[in-house]
Amino acid sequence: MEKVQLNVNGFPQVVLVGSHETILETLRNRLNLTGTKQCCDEGTCGSCTILMDGKPVLGCLTPTVRCVGKEIVTIEGVSSGDHLHPVQKQLVQNGGMQCGFCTPGVVMTAIPYLKENPDPSIDDIKEGLSGNLCRCTGYKKIIEAVKNAAEELNG
Amino acid sequence: MSGPIGKPTPYIDGVQKVTGKAMYTDDYRFPNMLYVGLLRSPHAHAHIKHIDTSAAETYPGVAAVTVGTDLPISFGILPISSDENAMAVEKVRYVGEIVAAVAAETMEAAQKGAEKIIVEYDPVRAFIDPGDSLEVCDPAEQIHSHTKGGKNIHKTAELRFNEPEKALEQSPFKRTGSFKFAGVTHAFTEPHSTIAIWNGDETLTVISATQVPHYLHRNLSKVLELPMHRVRVKKPALGGGFGGKSDPFAHEMITAYLSMKTKRPVKCTFSREEVFINNHGRHPTTIDMSVGCDQDGIITALDTDTIIDGGAYGSFGVVTSYYNGVLLQGPYKIDKLGFRTRRAYTNKPQCGAMRGHGAVNPRYAMEVILDMLAHDAGIDPCDLREKNFLEENTVTVGQLRITSNGVRDCLQAVRKKSDWDKLYGKQPYGRGLGIGCGFYISGSALPIIWNHYPQTVVHAKLDFDGRIVMFSGASDIGQGSDTMLTQIASEELGVPMNYVQLEVADTKTTPVDLGSYSSRVTFMVGNAAKMASEKLRNEMAKAIAKEKDVSTDDIVFRDNKIFTEDGAVDISWEDGVEAALAGRGAIVESGYYFSPKMGGDFKGSGAGLSPAYSFGAFISDVTVNPSTGSVKVEKIWAAHDCGKALNPLAVEGQIEGSIHMGLGQAISEDLRYVNGQIVNANFFDYRIPYSVDTPDMDVTIIESNDSEGPYGAKEAGEGPIHPVLPSIGNAIYDAVGIRMMELPITPDKVLAKIQEKG
Ligand code: FES
Ligand code: FES
């Protein structure tokens, strides 16, 4: 066990973690931030995506000790319930989620993606989301939601 | 419709889901909670000689250890094949079967503790190929002792109407095809998870990722020998099911038992590998099917012989066996029809229900053979289908009652949109269109466990605060049933949706609903919710009519107001609530749904009975690269008859999701085994389509307005998967002239066929 200082969603705190622990485990099991989902635990589904210094990383492949000194943002840090990010708002309005289990990962992938690619085509969006497994929606409505979010952010 | 019914309605839990606030089973934690570690069998088929748990019991952090003999009572979703135990008793029957379990203070201690259990096995012959299971074997080699005739056949389902073999012999055109389908699995994103809490009042609460709280309730009670009134099952947010969470599971029994034993909350969450091992997916299947038609393309007869590989336990297998045959009775009129399905027990994880249950593989076979016949008879494949469609309000040869039927409109819609008549058979080599149709039940008319109760009951409660609370056992698994319940109450009582709140899927507080399987929820729960809401409205209207001295029938509930057209009554919802509750307080009304009596009186006549059927027709546009064998599905035009789309956004979502899942089974998904062990239990090797593989989708909703469905609605969750696979298979034929008889259609198989053709 190791004592580390983490900065999660703008709040610095000291946590005792195992040496091989992933940030996904730390978030869910020690910090009770359960919005980040564990689906495969081996880097193949994107459900556990979080932001490290603004860049998306897979929580299940990222050792917690590597998060020290970085700014971590999770789905809980994206918005309060009243002020949804356009990506979130569009996912709701377009039916871009069914069971919702992949959704936090989709949100945490799409937000930084649109920062880097403010005017993506449908094919670009497919490429941008290519690491996210959604078994429910067939992706169509997710892609449309991200497209609409891009327009909203640009408009 | 003045309320939300029929309008695209975002999910009521959408904001919870996009903000990460929705609580799934594994997101719950309780004080002093223990974790389960499972020990699984390394053998496909072996007797258990001895289990030594002593090292596990003293392992630091371990609070309890349990083995099969602690829970000897068997369970299963179907009472007729209740052949499973919580942990293996005497014998293991597949690699990965649970043999023992521990509860420990941490997940790590639970895993390490379980590994300390020592089991001595005595392996016996393993049956991996279902063909071997059909032969007589040494009784000592039988997978289960209850199978008959010294064979490992779990079930033979067979029905024959009007001597199809004779008619086939005399048919001007006849085609026989041998098809092979790999097993596929649900691959929902949320791993199985369950939490059991033994309460101070000696009751058990189980929070679980289940599609069937009611059947879990019953099976927990049976296995744990706990009276039903002391068991409570709750389903929180659920991360996808597709049939894969519609059985009661061993880990649920074990977790509950460990909680009773330790008197502490206990949690068990599977790894992805364990989810694959748990399987219960679509059966690997071989089908030999013959279909004939006359010179005009009218189908003369169909005969099919099918073997499905059930794995080691029953699950829904008896139903699957029948569905492989009986659901061929639509969407075409076939008066001479026969089928036999044999379900083999093998030493592999069991197969069960998966989206489109039992009908997906035979549908592929039939639609491909129809395509062949169309070419033989020189008739356009769409025309041939149109000539054979069942009409509405008719009865099939096996006594399935067909009510609404929009299949003709479905076909015409996709035929037009895809420009079929201009393009079919006329595109350059490598590009092709293909058609496939579909037919599916909208809820099973018979309950799994025979009883006199309705299939579902919904309560609607109104109290002084003006909110309507709908109590329903319905399980929202992502298909949107919570939103549907809310829409219906809002529609009937003329209030905004946020006046309606839900209590759902909790077997202590909500009346029984049988669960989210067989595409039954919108039809049955929708009807019950509508009835409960109407009764509540009538109660209010009666009170207001009395107070204002008007006729009950004249009172309208709309736009958050209660009024009569002549203005004699014009009050707010809140005033209406006050008037209605005066002198009596809160009102609770109950709505229910009973399926009408139907069906023949022969053995097996109950299979496939449904109060309504959905229909569909899809056309796929594919490109095939003849030098690599790769198939790319460019676009799918999908038309589905769901009766009436209560929430078009959700219906489209179901159709699009079905396309995704059908595409996966058609071109890439294949659960592979070596010596009975799954060798691709991860998302690298089990190939699911991701965003980049998504074809263009053009969805058309056809509304045939079923006379018994709520507002005319039927199902949309499973039916739309059926046409997907054959439309792809048939499009490949149009593109490069080869018939793909084996799924998934991987590049190596395509190349081999192209080369074979020369
Ligand atoms: S849980 Fe991390 S990628 Fe799947
Ligand atoms: S919404 Fe269920 S996995 Fe994406």
PDB file of C-alpha atoms in Angstrom, chain A residues 7-92:
ATOM      1  CA  ASN A   7      -6.359  15.511  -7.893  1.00  0.00           C
ATOM      2  CA  VAL A   8      -9.745  14.289  -8.986  1.00  0.00           C
ATOM      3  CA  ASN A   9     -12.341  16.664 -10.403  1.00  0.00           C
ATOM      4  CA  GLY A  10     -10.403  19.617  -9.049  1.00  0.00           C
ATOM      5  CA  PHE A  11     -10.213  18.346  -5.506  1.00  0.00           C
ATOM      6  CA  PRO A  12      -6.865  17.215  -4.095  1.00  0.00           C
ATOM      7  CA  GLN A  13      -6.944  14.310  -1.688  1.00  0.00           C
ATOM      8  CA  VAL A  14      -4.646  11.725  -0.163  1.00  0.00           C
ATOM      9  CA  VAL A  15      -5.519   8.089  -0.815  1.00  0.00           C
ATOM     10  CA  LEU A  16      -3.971   4.822   0.296  1.00  0.00           C
ATOM     11  CA  VAL A  17      -3.679   2.554  -2.747  1.00  0.00           C
ATOM     12  CA  GLY A  18      -2.218  -0.826  -3.672  1.00  0.00           C
ATOM     13  CA  SER A  19       0.909  -0.711  -5.802  1.00  0.00           C
ATOM     14  CA  HIS A  20      -0.719  -2.429  -8.803  1.00  0.00           C
ATOM     15  CA  GLU A  21      -4.048  -0.746  -8.395  1.00  0.00           C
ATOM     16  CA  THR A  22      -5.594   0.938 -11.438  1.00  0.00           C
ATOM     17  CA  ILE A  23      -7.171   4.354 -11.284  1.00  0.00           C
ATOM     18  CA  LEU A  24     -10.453   2.672 -12.225  1.00  0.00           C
ATOM     19  CA  GLU A  25     -10.313   0.609  -9.033  1.00  0.00           C
ATOM     20  CA  THR A  26      -9.262   3.594  -6.965  1.00  0.00           C
ATOM     21  CA  LEU A  27     -12.066   5.762  -8.311  1.00  0.00           C
ATOM     22  CA  ARG A  28     -14.754   3.161  -7.869  1.00  0.00           C
ATOM     23  CA  ASN A  29     -13.665   1.374  -4.721  1.00  0.00           C
ATOM     24  CA  ARG A  30     -11.847   4.011  -2.676  1.00  0.00           C
ATOM     25  CA  LEU A  31     -13.315   7.323  -3.796  1.00  0.00           C
ATOM     26  CA  ASN A  32     -16.836   6.008  -4.448  1.00  0.00           C
ATOM     27  CA  LEU A  33     -16.860   7.648  -7.880  1.00  0.00           C
ATOM     28  CA  THR A  34     -18.863   4.871  -9.509  1.00  0.00           C
ATOM     29  CA  GLY A  35     -19.851   6.781 -12.645  1.00  0.00           C
ATOM     30  CA  THR A  36     -16.775   5.384 -14.392  1.00  0.00           C
ATOM     31  CA  LYS A  37     -17.683   1.864 -15.466  1.00  0.00           C
ATOM     32  CA  GLN A  38     -15.762  -1.379 -15.552  1.00  0.00           C
ATOM     33  CA  CYS A  39     -16.842  -3.522 -18.470  1.00  0.00           C
ATOM     34  CA  CYS A  40     -13.827  -5.495 -19.727  1.00  0.00           C
ATOM     35  CA  ASP A  41     -10.938  -4.435 -17.481  1.00  0.00           C
ATOM     36  CA  GLU A  42      -8.486  -5.058 -20.299  1.00  0.00           C
ATOM     37  CA  GLY A  43      -8.524  -2.024 -22.524  1.00  0.00           C
ATOM     38  CA  THR A  44     -11.021  -3.178 -25.127  1.00  0.00           C
ATOM     39  CA  CYS A  45     -14.262  -1.294 -24.483  1.00  0.00           C
ATOM     40  CA  GLY A  46     -13.672   2.314 -23.449  1.00  0.00           C
ATOM     41  CA  SER A  47     -16.256   2.238 -20.644  1.00  0.00           C
ATOM     42  CA  CYS A  48     -13.643   3.323 -18.131  1.00  0.00           C
ATOM     43  CA  THR A  49     -12.433   6.381 -20.051  1.00  0.00           C
ATOM     44  CA  ILE A  50     -11.401   9.348 -17.917  1.00  0.00           C
ATOM     45  CA  LEU A  51      -9.393  12.470 -18.620  1.00  0.00           C
ATOM     46  CA  MET A  52      -5.803  12.846 -17.503  1.00  0.00           C
ATOM     47  CA  ASP A  53      -4.600  16.388 -18.042  1.00  0.00           C
ATOM     48  CA  GLY A  54      -7.398  16.781 -20.547  1.00  0.00           C
ATOM     49  CA  LYS A  55      -6.515  13.657 -22.574  1.00  0.00           C
ATOM     50  CA  PRO A  56      -8.663  10.516 -22.574  1.00  0.00           C
ATOM     51  CA  VAL A  57      -7.086   7.468 -20.957  1.00  0.00           C
ATOM     52  CA  LEU A  58      -8.447   4.049 -20.098  1.00  0.00           C
ATOM     53  CA  GLY A  59      -8.857   3.837 -16.351  1.00  0.00           C
ATOM     54  CA  CYS A  60      -8.478   0.059 -16.341  1.00  0.00           C
ATOM     55  CA  LEU A  61      -5.005   0.255 -17.877  1.00  0.00           C
ATOM     56  CA  THR A  62      -3.732   3.225 -15.911  1.00  0.00           C
ATOM     57  CA  PRO A  63      -1.944   2.548 -12.615  1.00  0.00           C
ATOM     58  CA  THR A  64      -3.091   4.940  -9.929  1.00  0.00           C
ATOM     59  CA  VAL A  65       0.505   5.854  -9.068  1.00  0.00           C
ATOM     60  CA  ARG A  66       0.839   7.248 -12.583  1.00  0.00           C
ATOM     61  CA  CYS A  67      -1.950   9.713 -11.883  1.00  0.00           C
ATOM     62  CA  VAL A  68       0.005  11.548  -9.210  1.00  0.00           C
ATOM     63  CA  GLY A  69       0.582  15.151 -10.194  1.00  0.00           C
ATOM     64  CA  LYS A  70      -2.005  14.979 -12.954  1.00  0.00           C
ATOM     65  CA  GLU A  71      -5.441  16.453 -13.184  1.00  0.00           C
ATOM     66  CA  ILE A  72      -7.973  13.661 -13.331  1.00  0.00           C
ATOM     67  CA  VAL A  73     -11.503  14.354 -14.504  1.00  0.00           C
ATOM     68  CA  THR A  74     -14.227  11.721 -14.330  1.00  0.00           C
ATOM     69  CA  ILE A  75     -17.810  11.726 -15.580  1.00  0.00           C
ATOM     70  CA  GLU A  76     -18.818  13.188 -12.220  1.00  0.00           C
ATOM     71  CA  GLY A  77     -16.596  16.183 -12.954  1.00  0.00           C
ATOM     72  CA  VAL A  78     -18.064  16.997 -16.368  1.00  0.00           C
ATOM     73  CA  SER A  79     -21.236  18.722 -15.345  1.00  0.00           C
ATOM     74  CA  SER A  80     -23.783  19.060 -12.667  1.00  0.00           C
ATOM     75  CA  GLY A  81     -27.166  17.562 -13.422  1.00  0.00           C
ATOM     76  CA  ASP A  82     -28.667  20.916 -14.414  1.00  0.00           C
ATOM     77  CA  HIS A  83     -26.049  22.053 -16.887  1.00  0.00           C
ATOM     78  CA  LEU A  84     -25.268  19.194 -19.164  1.00  0.00           C
ATOM     79  CA  HIS A  85     -22.368  19.374 -21.555  1.00  0.00           C
ATOM     80  CA  PRO A  86     -23.698  19.513 -25.145  1.00  0.00           C
ATOM     81  CA  VAL A  87     -22.446  15.959 -25.692  1.00  0.00           C
ATOM     82  CA  GLN A  88     -24.500  14.766 -22.737  1.00  0.00           C
ATOM     83  CA  LYS A  89     -27.525  16.805 -23.696  1.00  0.00           C
ATOM     84  CA  GLN A  90     -27.493  15.517 -27.263  1.00  0.00           C
ATOM     85  CA  LEU A  91     -27.047  11.924 -26.167  1.00  0.00           C
ATOM     86  CA  VAL A  92     -30.202  12.225 -24.086  1.00  0.00           C
TER      87      VAL A  92
END
